[in-house]
Each structure stands twice: as structure tokens, then as C-alpha cells.
Coordinates of C-alpha atoms in Angstrom, one line a residue:
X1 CA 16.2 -6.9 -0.5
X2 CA 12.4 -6.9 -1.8
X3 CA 10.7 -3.2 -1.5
X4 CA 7.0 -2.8 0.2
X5 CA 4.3 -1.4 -2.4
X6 CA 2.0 0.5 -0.8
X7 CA -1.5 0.6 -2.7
X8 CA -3.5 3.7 -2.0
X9 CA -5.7 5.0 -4.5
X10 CA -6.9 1.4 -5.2
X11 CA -9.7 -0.9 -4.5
X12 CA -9.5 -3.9 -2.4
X13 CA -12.2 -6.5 -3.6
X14 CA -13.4 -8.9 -1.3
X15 CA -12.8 -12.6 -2.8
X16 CA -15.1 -15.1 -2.2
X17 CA -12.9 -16.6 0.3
X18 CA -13.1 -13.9 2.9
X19 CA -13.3 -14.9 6.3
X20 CA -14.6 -11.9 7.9
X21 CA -18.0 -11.5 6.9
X22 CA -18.3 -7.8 7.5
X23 CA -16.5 -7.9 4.4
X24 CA -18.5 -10.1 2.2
X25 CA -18.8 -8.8 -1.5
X26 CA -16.8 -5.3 -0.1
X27 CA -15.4 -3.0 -2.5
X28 CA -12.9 -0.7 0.0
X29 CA -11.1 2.6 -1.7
X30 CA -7.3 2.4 0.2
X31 CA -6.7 5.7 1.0
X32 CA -4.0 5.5 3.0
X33 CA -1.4 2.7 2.8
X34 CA 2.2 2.9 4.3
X35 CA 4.3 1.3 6.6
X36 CA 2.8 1.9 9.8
X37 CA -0.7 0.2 8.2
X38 CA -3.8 1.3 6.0
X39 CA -7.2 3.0 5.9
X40 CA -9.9 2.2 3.7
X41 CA -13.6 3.2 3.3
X42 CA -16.0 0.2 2.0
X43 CA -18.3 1.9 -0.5
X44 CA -20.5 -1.0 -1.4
X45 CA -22.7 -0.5 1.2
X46 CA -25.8 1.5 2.4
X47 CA -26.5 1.9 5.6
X48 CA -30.2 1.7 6.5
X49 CA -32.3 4.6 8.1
X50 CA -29.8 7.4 7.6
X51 CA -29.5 9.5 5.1
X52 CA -27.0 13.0 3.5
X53 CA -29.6 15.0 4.9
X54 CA -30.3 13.2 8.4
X55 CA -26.3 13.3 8.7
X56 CA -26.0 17.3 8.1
X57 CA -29.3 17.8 10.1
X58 CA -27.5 15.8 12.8
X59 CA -24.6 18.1 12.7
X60 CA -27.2 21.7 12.6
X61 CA -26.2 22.2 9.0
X62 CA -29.4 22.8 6.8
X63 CA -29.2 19.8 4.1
X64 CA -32.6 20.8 2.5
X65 CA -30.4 22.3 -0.7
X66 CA -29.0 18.8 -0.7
X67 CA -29.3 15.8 -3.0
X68 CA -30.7 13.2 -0.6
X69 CA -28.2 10.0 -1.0
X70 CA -27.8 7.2 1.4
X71 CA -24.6 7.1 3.6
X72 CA -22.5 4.3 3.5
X73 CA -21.2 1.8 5.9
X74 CA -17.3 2.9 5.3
X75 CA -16.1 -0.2 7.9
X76 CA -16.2 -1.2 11.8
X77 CA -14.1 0.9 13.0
X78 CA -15.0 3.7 14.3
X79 CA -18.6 3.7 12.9
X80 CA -20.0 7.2 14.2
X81 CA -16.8 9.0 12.2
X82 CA -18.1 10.9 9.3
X83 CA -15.8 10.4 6.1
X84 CA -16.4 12.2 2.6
X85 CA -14.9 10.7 -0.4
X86 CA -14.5 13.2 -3.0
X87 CA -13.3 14.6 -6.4
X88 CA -10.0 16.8 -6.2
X89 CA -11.9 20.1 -7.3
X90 CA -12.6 20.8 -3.5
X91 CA -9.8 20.7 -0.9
X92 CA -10.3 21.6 2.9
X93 CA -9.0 21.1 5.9
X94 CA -6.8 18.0 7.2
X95 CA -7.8 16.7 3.0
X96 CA -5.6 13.6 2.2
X97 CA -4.9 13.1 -1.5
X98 CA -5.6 9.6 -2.8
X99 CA -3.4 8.8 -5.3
X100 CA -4.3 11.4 -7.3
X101 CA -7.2 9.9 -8.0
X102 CA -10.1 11.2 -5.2
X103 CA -9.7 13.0 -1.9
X104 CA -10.8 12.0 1.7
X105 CA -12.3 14.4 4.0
X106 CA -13.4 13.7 7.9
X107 CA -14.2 17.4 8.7
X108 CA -17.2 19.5 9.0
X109 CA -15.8 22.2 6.7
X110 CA -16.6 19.5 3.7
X111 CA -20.2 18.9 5.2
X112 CA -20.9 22.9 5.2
X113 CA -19.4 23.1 1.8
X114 CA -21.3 20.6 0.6
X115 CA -24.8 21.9 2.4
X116 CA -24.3 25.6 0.6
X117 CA -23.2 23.9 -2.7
X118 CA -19.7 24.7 -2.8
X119 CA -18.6 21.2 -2.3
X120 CA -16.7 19.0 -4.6
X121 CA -18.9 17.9 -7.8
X122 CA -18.7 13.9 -6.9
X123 CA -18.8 12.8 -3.4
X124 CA -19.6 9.8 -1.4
X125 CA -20.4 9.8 2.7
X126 CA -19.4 7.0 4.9
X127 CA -19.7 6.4 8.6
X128 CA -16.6 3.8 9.8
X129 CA -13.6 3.0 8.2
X130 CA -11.6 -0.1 7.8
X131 CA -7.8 -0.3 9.1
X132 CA -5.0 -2.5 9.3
X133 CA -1.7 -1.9 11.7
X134 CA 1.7 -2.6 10.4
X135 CA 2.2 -5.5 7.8
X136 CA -1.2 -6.6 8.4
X137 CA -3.1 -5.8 5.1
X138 CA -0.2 -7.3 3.2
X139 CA -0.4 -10.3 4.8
X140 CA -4.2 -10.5 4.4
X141 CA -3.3 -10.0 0.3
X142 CA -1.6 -13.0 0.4
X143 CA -4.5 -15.2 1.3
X144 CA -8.0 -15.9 0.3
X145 CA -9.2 -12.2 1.5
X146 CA -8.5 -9.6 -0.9
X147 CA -8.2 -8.9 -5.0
X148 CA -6.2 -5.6 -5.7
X149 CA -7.7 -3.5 -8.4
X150 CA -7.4 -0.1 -10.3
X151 CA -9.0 2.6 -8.0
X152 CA -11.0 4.4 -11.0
X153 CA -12.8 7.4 -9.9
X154 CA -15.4 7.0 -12.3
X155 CA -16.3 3.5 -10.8
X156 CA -15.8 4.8 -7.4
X157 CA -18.6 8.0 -7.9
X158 CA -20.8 6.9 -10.6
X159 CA -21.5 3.0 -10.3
X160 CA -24.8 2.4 -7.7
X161 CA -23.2 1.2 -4.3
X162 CA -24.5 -2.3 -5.2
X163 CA -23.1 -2.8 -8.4
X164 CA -19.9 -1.7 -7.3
X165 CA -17.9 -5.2 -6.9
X166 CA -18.8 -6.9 -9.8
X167 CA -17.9 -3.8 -12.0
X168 CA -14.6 -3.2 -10.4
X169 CA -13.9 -6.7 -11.0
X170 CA -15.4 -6.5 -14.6
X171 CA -12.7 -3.3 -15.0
X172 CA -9.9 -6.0 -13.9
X173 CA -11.1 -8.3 -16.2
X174 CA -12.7 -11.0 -13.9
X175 CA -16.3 -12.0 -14.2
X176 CA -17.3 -12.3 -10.5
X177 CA -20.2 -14.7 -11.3
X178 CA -17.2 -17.1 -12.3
X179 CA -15.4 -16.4 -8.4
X180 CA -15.9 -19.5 -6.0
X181 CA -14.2 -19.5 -2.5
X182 CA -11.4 -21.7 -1.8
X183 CA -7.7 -22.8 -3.5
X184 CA -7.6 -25.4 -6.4
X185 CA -4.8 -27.5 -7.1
X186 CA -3.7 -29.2 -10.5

């Protein structure tokens, strides 16, 4: 009898080989990961035209105490769903722990928190998520989709958002410029 891992609190690194293109060079923190499917948030992406304090100003919080930082595109599902992915000094309501690495917020209490500078000291905000039903992300990491790496919170909070997937592959040990698409044979 072979076991299930479940991999939250990791990256998934899009390979070269990835079909879907809305995944193309995507760096996704798994947050959740069990047997009924997974949720990840890409975080090597900007979106373009909105910003931290857009989103709170959206929302009626006052952002103007706020470090402006772009938003992310956290995935296609969903993509008007506010996520924050934070440090583990802060926890509010409905807060998932990551692995015990980062937290994951979808709540306005983190937005307010963050707005009156109470928040956590490292955050990222996404709009969208990624997800995968039953089995279905494990059978993706069997193909040409996915490369599973070490979900370091450094990497995650302090890399720029486009230099994200080559240094989470560098951490692994892989020198993306040396990735091509496709299976070899010998």
C-alpha cells in the first residue's frame, strides 16, 4: 500500500513543458494540499493597473499609510477573491497555517490590519487562486507540468515577483536557463 504526500508549504515550479499557458514560468505557494485536492496562489506575477492601495480603497479602507505594492495574479480561479500571503506574526480570522512556514488570509480583518499597520511584517496580495480537485495535482506532477520545491519564506516575501522562478529553482539546485520543454530518451 503506497501513502499520498500532500505538499503544502511548498512551491510548484512551472517546467518548461507546461501545457497550460496561464502557467508559463509560475511559481505557485501550495497552501492547501490534501485528499479532497489543492489550493495554491501563483506569486510570480503582477497584475497591471491595480495596486495595495487601489485594492483597500476599493474595499473603503484608507491605504494612504500603506506601502504601495503591486497585487498579484494568485491564479484563474476566482480572480476577484482577495488572498494575503503572510508571515506567522499576525493571525486572524478563518487564517490557514502553511506548513509552518507562511499563513493565508482571504478576510478583510487582514486588509484593516494591514491599512492601520498592525499587519503581519511580510505580506504578499493576490487576486485568484489556483485549484485542483481530488488526485488531480498529483497526476499533473507526474508529467511535464510541475517541479516540486522547498517553500522558503524568504524566497516567497523577499525575491521581486519576477525573479521568483528562476531563484526557487536556483534554491533546488537547477539552473532554469539550462530547462528545455519535452522528455529525452537515452
Amino acid at each position: 500500500m503506497t501513502q499520498t504526500r500532500f505538499y503544502g508549504g511548498h512551491f510548484l515550479l512551472a517546467l518548461p513543458g507546461m501545457a497550460d499557458m496561464r502557467f508559463d514560468h509560475s511559481v505557485v505557494a501550495l497552501c492547501v494540499h490534501d485528499e479532497e485536492g489543492a489550493l495554491g496562489i501563483a506569486v510570480g506575477e503582477e497584475m497591471e493597473g491595480i495596486t495595495l492601495r487601489e485594492l483597500l480603497e476599493s474595499f473603503d479602507i484608507d491605504g494612504s499609510q500603506v506601502s504601495d505594492m503591486p497585487v498579484l495574479r494568485g491564479g484563474p480561479v476566482e480572480p476577484r477573491r482577495g488572498f494575503v500571503l503572510h508571515s506567522l506574526d499576525w493571525g486572524g480570522q478563518d487564517m490557514v497555517h502553511v506548513g509552518g512556514r507562511w499563513g493565508l488570509s482571504g478576510s478583510l480583518d487582514i486588509l484593516k490590519a494591514i491599512a492601520k499597520g498592525r499587519g503581519p511584517s511580510r505580506y504578499l496580495v493576490a487576486l485568484g487562486y489556483a485549484g485542483w480537485g481530488a488526485g488531480q495535482l498529483e497526476q499533473e506532477m507526474h508529467g511535464e507540468s510541475w517541479f516540486l520545491a522547498d517553500g522558503d519564506a524568504d524566497l516567497l516575501f523577499d525575491v521581486p515577483t519576477r525573479r521568483k522562478w528562476a531563484a526557487a529553482y536556483a534554491a533546488a539546485g537547477v539552473d532554469a536557463s539550462h530547462l528545455v520543454s519535452g522528455a529525452g530518451s537515452a
